Amino acid sequence: MEPMANESPAISEGALREAAQLKRLSRPARKAVDQETADALVRRLCSLLDAEDFFGRYAALPPGEKIAQQFLASAKDQSESEFNCAVSPKVRQQVPLLFQAIAGVIEERSGTMIQSTAEINGEGFGRGLLYSGRVILVLKSLRAGFPFPFTSEEKVIRYGVECVTEGLAFLAKYKEVTALHGLLSLEG
């Protein structure tokens, strides 16, 4: 017999605990979210939500509650999205609104006109695209709606800030290339 077959279960449990501890230690620590960018994203998202609130029902709410009531998906919405690969109406609302808010923040920070396009089909496949002229700054593929639906404000902010950072970094990287003729005159 092999040596492992003769060992006691207590030893194997200890090995499992050590492996779990090593796995926890090896996880990369999450970076802190840039608070200024997070505040700008929340402000933009709230202004977009206010534009859709025709009767002003949520106008008096603070930003966190406004996002929770009008934007975040409930557990029911999340389970509806996971059932049968169908996307809930809440997810179909979240995708374009979030990408519009991200585009607004990048536009504020860079002074360059940024546009957003977001689409998601009934099965949850689609893309979110942020671009300026012919330069694509952020392209996110959606598979089965992932990472949507967002159920917590923290996750929305983290995702949005990561997209803003990615877009600004890409814009800065190619600023030299586009400086001579502008973003709209790139060939190709």
Tab-separated table of C-alpha atoms in Angstrom:
chain	number	residue	atom	x	y	z
A	1	MET	CA	0.000	0.000	0.000
A	2	GLU	CA	1.000	3.598	-0.482
A	3	PRO	CA	2.178	5.498	2.582
A	4	MET	CA	-0.728	7.996	2.429
A	5	ALA	CA	-3.330	5.236	2.777
A	6	ASN	CA	-2.003	4.285	6.228
A	7	GLU	CA	-2.020	7.817	7.691
A	8	SER	CA	-4.696	8.857	10.138
A	9	PRO	CA	-7.552	11.221	9.198
A	10	ALA	CA	-6.257	13.798	11.721
A	11	ILE	CA	-3.083	14.247	9.711
A	12	SER	CA	-4.984	14.730	6.469
A	13	GLU	CA	-7.304	17.275	8.160
A	14	GLY	CA	-4.240	19.199	9.351
A	15	ALA	CA	-2.884	19.186	5.820
A	16	LEU	CA	-6.209	20.477	4.507
A	17	ARG	CA	-6.193	23.310	7.055
A	18	GLU	CA	-2.633	24.259	6.080
A	19	ALA	CA	-3.553	24.247	2.400
A	20	ALA	CA	-6.578	26.477	3.063
A	21	GLN	CA	-4.434	28.885	5.086
A	22	LEU	CA	-1.820	29.056	2.326
A	23	LYS	CA	-4.554	29.729	-0.222
A	24	ARG	CA	-5.885	32.620	1.871
A	25	LEU	CA	-2.398	34.079	2.288
A	26	SER	CA	-1.629	33.807	-1.414
A	27	ARG	CA	-4.676	35.845	-2.498
A	28	PRO	CA	-3.690	39.240	-3.782
A	29	ALA	CA	-4.846	42.057	-1.540
A	30	ARG	CA	-7.415	44.335	-3.103
A	31	LYS	CA	-6.194	47.793	-3.901
A	32	ALA	CA	-7.840	50.663	-2.147
A	33	VAL	CA	-10.334	52.480	-4.335
A	34	ASP	CA	-9.453	56.074	-5.243
A	35	GLN	CA	-12.016	57.980	-3.198
A	36	GLU	CA	-12.121	61.019	-5.486
A	37	THR	CA	-12.901	58.842	-8.505
A	38	ALA	CA	-15.461	56.864	-6.492
A	39	ASP	CA	-17.223	60.079	-5.457
A	40	ALA	CA	-17.276	61.308	-9.063
A	41	LEU	CA	-18.726	57.974	-10.208
A	42	VAL	CA	-21.458	58.054	-7.551
A	43	ARG	CA	-22.303	61.652	-8.488
A	44	ARG	CA	-22.546	60.766	-12.201
A	45	LEU	CA	-24.591	57.647	-11.546
A	46	CYS	CA	-27.001	59.593	-9.317
A	47	SER	CA	-27.457	62.281	-11.962
A	48	LEU	CA	-28.307	59.588	-14.535
A	49	LEU	CA	-30.759	57.994	-12.103
A	50	ASP	CA	-32.337	61.408	-11.463
A	51	ALA	CA	-32.813	61.849	-15.201
A	52	GLU	CA	-34.839	58.623	-15.302
A	53	ASP	CA	-36.853	59.518	-12.193
A	54	PHE	CA	-39.550	61.496	-14.035
A	55	PHE	CA	-41.724	62.191	-11.004
A	56	GLY	CA	-38.883	62.863	-8.570
A	57	ARG	CA	-39.832	60.063	-6.201
A	58	TYR	CA	-36.224	59.479	-5.172
A	59	ALA	CA	-34.971	63.085	-5.408
A	60	ALA	CA	-34.740	63.641	-1.654
A	61	LEU	CA	-32.774	60.464	-0.963
A	62	PRO	CA	-29.037	60.548	-0.241
A	63	PRO	CA	-26.838	59.059	-3.008
A	64	GLY	CA	-26.319	55.665	-1.313
A	65	GLU	CA	-30.024	55.046	-0.846
A	66	LYS	CA	-30.831	56.353	-4.320
A	67	ILE	CA	-28.396	53.856	-5.852
A	68	ALA	CA	-29.711	51.049	-3.636
A	69	GLN	CA	-33.348	51.633	-4.561
A	70	GLN	CA	-33.065	52.545	-8.227
A	71	PHE	CA	-29.946	50.774	-9.456
A	72	LEU	CA	-28.900	47.757	-7.387
A	73	ALA	CA	-30.494	44.397	-8.055
A	74	SER	CA	-32.316	42.504	-5.338
A	75	ALA	CA	-31.805	38.834	-4.571
A	76	LYS	CA	-34.919	38.125	-6.652
A	77	ASP	CA	-33.446	39.972	-9.644
A	78	GLN	CA	-30.191	38.083	-9.245
A	79	SER	CA	-31.883	34.702	-9.087
A	80	GLU	CA	-34.021	35.664	-12.087
A	81	SER	CA	-30.844	36.402	-14.026
A	82	GLU	CA	-29.260	33.110	-13.032
A	83	PHE	CA	-32.336	31.035	-13.903
A	84	ASN	CA	-32.431	29.652	-17.410
A	85	CYS	CA	-29.730	32.072	-18.660
A	86	ALA	CA	-32.291	34.869	-18.862
A	87	VAL	CA	-31.379	38.437	-17.975
A	88	SER	CA	-33.633	40.378	-15.661
A	89	PRO	CA	-34.843	43.854	-16.608
A	90	LYS	CA	-32.732	45.246	-13.751
A	91	VAL	CA	-29.554	43.979	-15.410
A	92	ARG	CA	-30.610	45.418	-18.749
A	93	GLN	CA	-30.958	48.757	-16.982
A	94	GLN	CA	-27.672	48.531	-15.052
A	95	VAL	CA	-25.364	47.894	-18.006
A	96	PRO	CA	-25.879	51.083	-20.061
A	97	LEU	CA	-26.278	53.331	-17.008
A	98	LEU	CA	-23.020	52.232	-15.456
A	99	PHE	CA	-21.060	52.631	-18.680
A	100	GLN	CA	-22.569	56.099	-19.216
A	101	ALA	CA	-21.484	57.096	-15.710
A	102	ILE	CA	-17.971	55.749	-16.298
A	103	ALA	CA	-17.747	57.664	-19.593
A	104	GLY	CA	-18.788	60.853	-17.800
A	105	VAL	CA	-16.071	60.473	-15.175
A	106	ILE	CA	-13.376	59.813	-17.797
A	107	GLU	CA	-14.611	62.824	-19.740
A	108	GLU	CA	-14.375	65.007	-16.613
A	109	ARG	CA	-10.863	63.839	-15.847
A	110	SER	CA	-9.411	63.979	-19.349
A	111	GLY	CA	-11.268	66.856	-20.956
A	112	THR	CA	-11.826	64.629	-23.985
A	113	MET	CA	-15.263	63.708	-25.284
A	114	ILE	CA	-15.939	60.087	-24.329
A	115	GLN	CA	-18.827	58.020	-25.641
A	116	SER	CA	-20.287	54.801	-24.351
A	117	THR	CA	-22.099	51.959	-25.999
A	118	ALA	CA	-23.462	49.059	-24.014
A	119	GLU	CA	-25.610	46.201	-25.165
A	120	ILE	CA	-26.745	42.973	-23.606
A	121	ASN	CA	-29.013	40.383	-25.157
A	122	GLY	CA	-31.667	38.313	-23.431
A	123	GLU	CA	-29.178	35.584	-22.527
A	124	GLY	CA	-26.703	37.964	-20.898
A	125	PHE	CA	-24.098	38.185	-23.629
A	126	GLY	CA	-22.944	41.580	-24.734
A	127	ARG	CA	-20.334	44.266	-24.304
A	128	GLY	CA	-19.668	47.637	-22.784
A	129	LEU	CA	-17.529	49.970	-24.854
A	130	LEU	CA	-16.012	53.356	-24.026
A	131	TYR	CA	-14.344	55.231	-26.843
A	132	SER	CA	-13.207	58.612	-28.009
A	133	GLY	CA	-13.234	59.138	-31.737
A	134	ARG	CA	-11.626	56.030	-33.173
A	135	VAL	CA	-9.730	55.094	-30.026
A	136	ILE	CA	-11.311	52.373	-27.886
A	137	LEU	CA	-10.476	53.039	-24.247
A	138	VAL	CA	-12.358	50.278	-22.434
A	139	LEU	CA	-13.948	47.136	-23.828
A	140	LYS	CA	-15.681	44.772	-21.421
A	141	SER	CA	-17.305	41.552	-22.574
A	142	LEU	CA	-20.343	40.317	-20.719
A	143	ARG	CA	-20.765	36.581	-20.474
A	144	ALA	CA	-24.029	35.373	-18.945
A	145	GLY	CA	-24.384	38.901	-17.573
A	146	PHE	CA	-21.233	38.663	-15.444
A	147	PRO	CA	-20.264	40.806	-13.462
A	148	PHE	CA	-23.846	42.097	-13.531
A	149	PRO	CA	-26.225	42.212	-11.685
A	150	PHE	CA	-24.593	44.292	-8.983
A	151	THR	CA	-26.164	43.803	-5.592
A	152	SER	CA	-23.878	46.018	-3.484
A	153	GLU	CA	-22.752	49.597	-3.915
A	154	GLU	CA	-19.165	48.665	-3.072
A	155	LYS	CA	-18.928	46.268	-6.032
A	156	VAL	CA	-20.417	48.835	-8.413
A	157	ILE	CA	-17.941	51.467	-7.286
A	158	ARG	CA	-14.960	49.106	-7.457
A	159	TYR	CA	-15.877	47.976	-10.988
A	160	GLY	CA	-16.530	51.535	-12.136
A	161	VAL	CA	-13.294	52.915	-10.681
A	162	GLU	CA	-11.303	50.089	-12.305
A	163	CYS	CA	-12.853	50.945	-15.681
A	164	VAL	CA	-12.137	54.666	-15.200
A	165	THR	CA	-8.530	53.929	-14.275
A	166	GLU	CA	-8.132	51.610	-17.260
A	167	GLY	CA	-9.624	54.170	-19.640
A	168	LEU	CA	-7.504	57.050	-18.349
A	169	ALA	CA	-4.337	54.941	-18.497
A	170	PHE	CA	-5.058	53.943	-22.083
A	171	LEU	CA	-5.832	57.537	-23.030
A	172	ALA	CA	-2.583	58.766	-21.447
A	173	LYS	CA	-0.582	56.011	-23.154
A	174	TYR	CA	-1.790	56.980	-26.598
A	175	LYS	CA	-1.888	60.749	-26.033
A	176	GLU	CA	1.382	61.176	-27.954
A	177	VAL	CA	0.086	59.191	-30.919
A	178	THR	CA	-3.085	61.232	-31.124
A	179	ALA	CA	-1.604	64.633	-30.195
A	180	LEU	CA	-0.564	65.617	-33.725
A	181	HIS	CA	-3.882	65.083	-35.489
A	182	GLY	CA	-6.386	64.536	-32.693
A	183	LEU	CA	-8.355	61.442	-31.806
A	184	LEU	CA	-10.699	61.635	-34.780
A	185	SER	CA	-8.010	61.632	-37.440
A	186	LEU	CA	-6.304	58.329	-36.648
A	187	GLU	CA	-6.104	56.132	-39.697
A	188	GLY	CA	-6.883	52.451	-39.571
